[in-house]
Amino acid sequence: ELNADFNIDRFEHRVLFNETEKRIEMHLVSTNNQRVTVAGREFFFEEGETIHTENSHKYSLESFREMTEPYFSDVTTWTDSGSKFCIQFLTKK
């Protein structure tokens, strides 16, 4: 679509937990110095340089409820046995 010439074998996937932001971050890490063209523009990557590709934010049940309370009512929550994952059902006010 953008006539990109990324060689995916020259990147590694890295996942980090950013404690300060309470989020999981995904990065592509250049495994060597390289040049990539996208839509006719050149981009240079040094070995170890990253492309920040995604954030996955994590909320406690309490912080999620506080964030959504002004906009939703009747919040129903289902969690796994260790309360590490949940599904939230919300009804718009």
Tab-separated table of C-alpha atoms in Angstrom:
chain	number	residue	atom	x	y	z
A	1	GLU	CA	0.000	0.000	0.000
A	2	LEU	CA	2.776	2.468	0.841
A	3	ASN	CA	5.475	0.733	-1.217
A	4	ALA	CA	7.468	0.048	1.940
A	5	ASP	CA	10.545	-2.145	1.806
A	6	PHE	CA	10.843	-3.230	5.454
A	7	ASN	CA	12.754	-6.460	5.846
A	8	ILE	CA	11.021	-7.974	8.873
A	9	ASP	CA	13.972	-10.312	9.450
A	10	ARG	CA	16.009	-7.233	10.411
A	11	PHE	CA	13.705	-6.374	13.337
A	12	GLU	CA	12.925	-8.128	16.611
A	13	HIS	CA	9.762	-7.778	18.674
A	14	ARG	CA	10.227	-6.421	22.235
A	15	VAL	CA	7.539	-6.200	24.921
A	16	LEU	CA	8.055	-4.072	28.030
A	17	PHE	CA	5.939	-3.174	31.043
A	18	ASN	CA	6.122	0.572	31.689
A	19	GLU	CA	5.482	0.722	35.439
A	20	THR	CA	5.101	4.520	35.504
A	21	GLU	CA	2.414	4.556	32.796
A	22	LYS	CA	0.857	1.209	33.847
A	23	ARG	CA	0.962	-0.126	30.310
A	24	ILE	CA	2.504	-2.832	28.199
A	25	GLU	CA	4.484	-1.421	25.262
A	26	MET	CA	5.343	-3.212	22.050
A	27	HIS	CA	8.401	-2.182	20.040
A	28	LEU	CA	10.165	-3.326	16.900
A	29	VAL	CA	13.931	-3.223	17.423
A	30	SER	CA	16.333	-2.822	14.524
A	31	THR	CA	18.914	-5.618	14.622
A	32	ASN	CA	21.410	-3.614	12.518
A	33	ASN	CA	21.942	-0.245	10.847
A	34	GLN	CA	19.515	-0.031	7.958
A	35	ARG	CA	17.557	2.199	5.608
A	36	VAL	CA	13.856	1.694	4.920
A	37	THR	CA	11.701	3.437	2.327
A	38	VAL	CA	8.007	4.146	2.986
A	39	ALA	CA	5.849	6.130	0.549
A	40	GLY	CA	8.966	7.438	-1.158
A	41	ARG	CA	10.580	8.691	2.080
A	42	GLU	CA	13.725	7.187	3.541
A	43	PHE	CA	14.089	6.365	7.211
A	44	PHE	CA	17.372	5.336	8.830
A	45	PHE	CA	17.516	3.011	11.813
A	46	GLU	CA	20.577	2.371	13.912
A	47	GLU	CA	21.112	-1.031	15.479
A	48	GLY	CA	19.012	-1.150	18.667
A	49	GLU	CA	16.752	1.741	17.633
A	50	THR	CA	13.064	1.039	18.175
A	51	ILE	CA	9.718	1.744	16.595
A	52	HIS	CA	7.081	2.043	19.330
A	53	THR	CA	4.155	0.165	17.749
A	54	GLU	CA	1.522	-0.345	20.439
A	55	ASN	CA	0.399	0.415	23.986
A	56	SER	CA	-1.846	-1.829	26.031
A	57	HIS	CA	-3.029	0.091	29.088
A	58	LYS	CA	-3.699	-1.738	32.333
A	59	TYR	CA	-6.208	-0.558	34.925
A	60	SER	CA	-7.154	-1.808	38.354
A	61	LEU	CA	-10.846	-2.566	38.820
A	62	GLU	CA	-11.114	0.528	41.013
A	63	SER	CA	-9.350	2.891	38.597
A	64	PHE	CA	-11.401	1.576	35.664
A	65	ARG	CA	-14.629	2.099	37.577
A	66	GLU	CA	-13.564	5.663	38.518
A	67	MET	CA	-12.678	6.425	34.897
A	68	THR	CA	-15.957	5.126	33.467
A	69	GLU	CA	-18.396	6.164	36.238
A	70	PRO	CA	-19.250	9.584	34.718
A	71	TYR	CA	-20.310	7.964	31.441
A	72	PHE	CA	-21.654	4.518	32.281
A	73	SER	CA	-23.910	2.932	34.844
A	74	ASP	CA	-24.554	-0.667	35.824
A	75	VAL	CA	-20.957	-1.844	35.503
A	76	THR	CA	-20.782	-5.639	35.710
A	77	THR	CA	-17.385	-7.302	36.050
A	78	TRP	CA	-16.249	-10.870	35.512
A	79	THR	CA	-12.684	-11.845	36.504
A	80	ASP	CA	-10.485	-14.891	36.315
A	81	SER	CA	-9.722	-16.790	39.520
A	82	GLY	CA	-6.584	-14.700	40.153
A	83	SER	CA	-8.288	-11.380	39.324
A	84	LYS	CA	-5.591	-10.631	36.740
A	85	PHE	CA	-7.956	-10.358	33.770
A	86	CYS	CA	-11.506	-9.132	33.509
A	87	ILE	CA	-14.389	-8.424	31.193
A	88	GLN	CA	-16.461	-5.320	31.840
A	89	PHE	CA	-20.084	-4.872	30.767
A	90	LEU	CA	-21.134	-1.218	30.819
A	91	THR	CA	-24.433	0.514	30.147
A	92	LYS	CA	-24.290	4.061	28.769
A	93	LYS	CA	-25.925	6.677	31.032
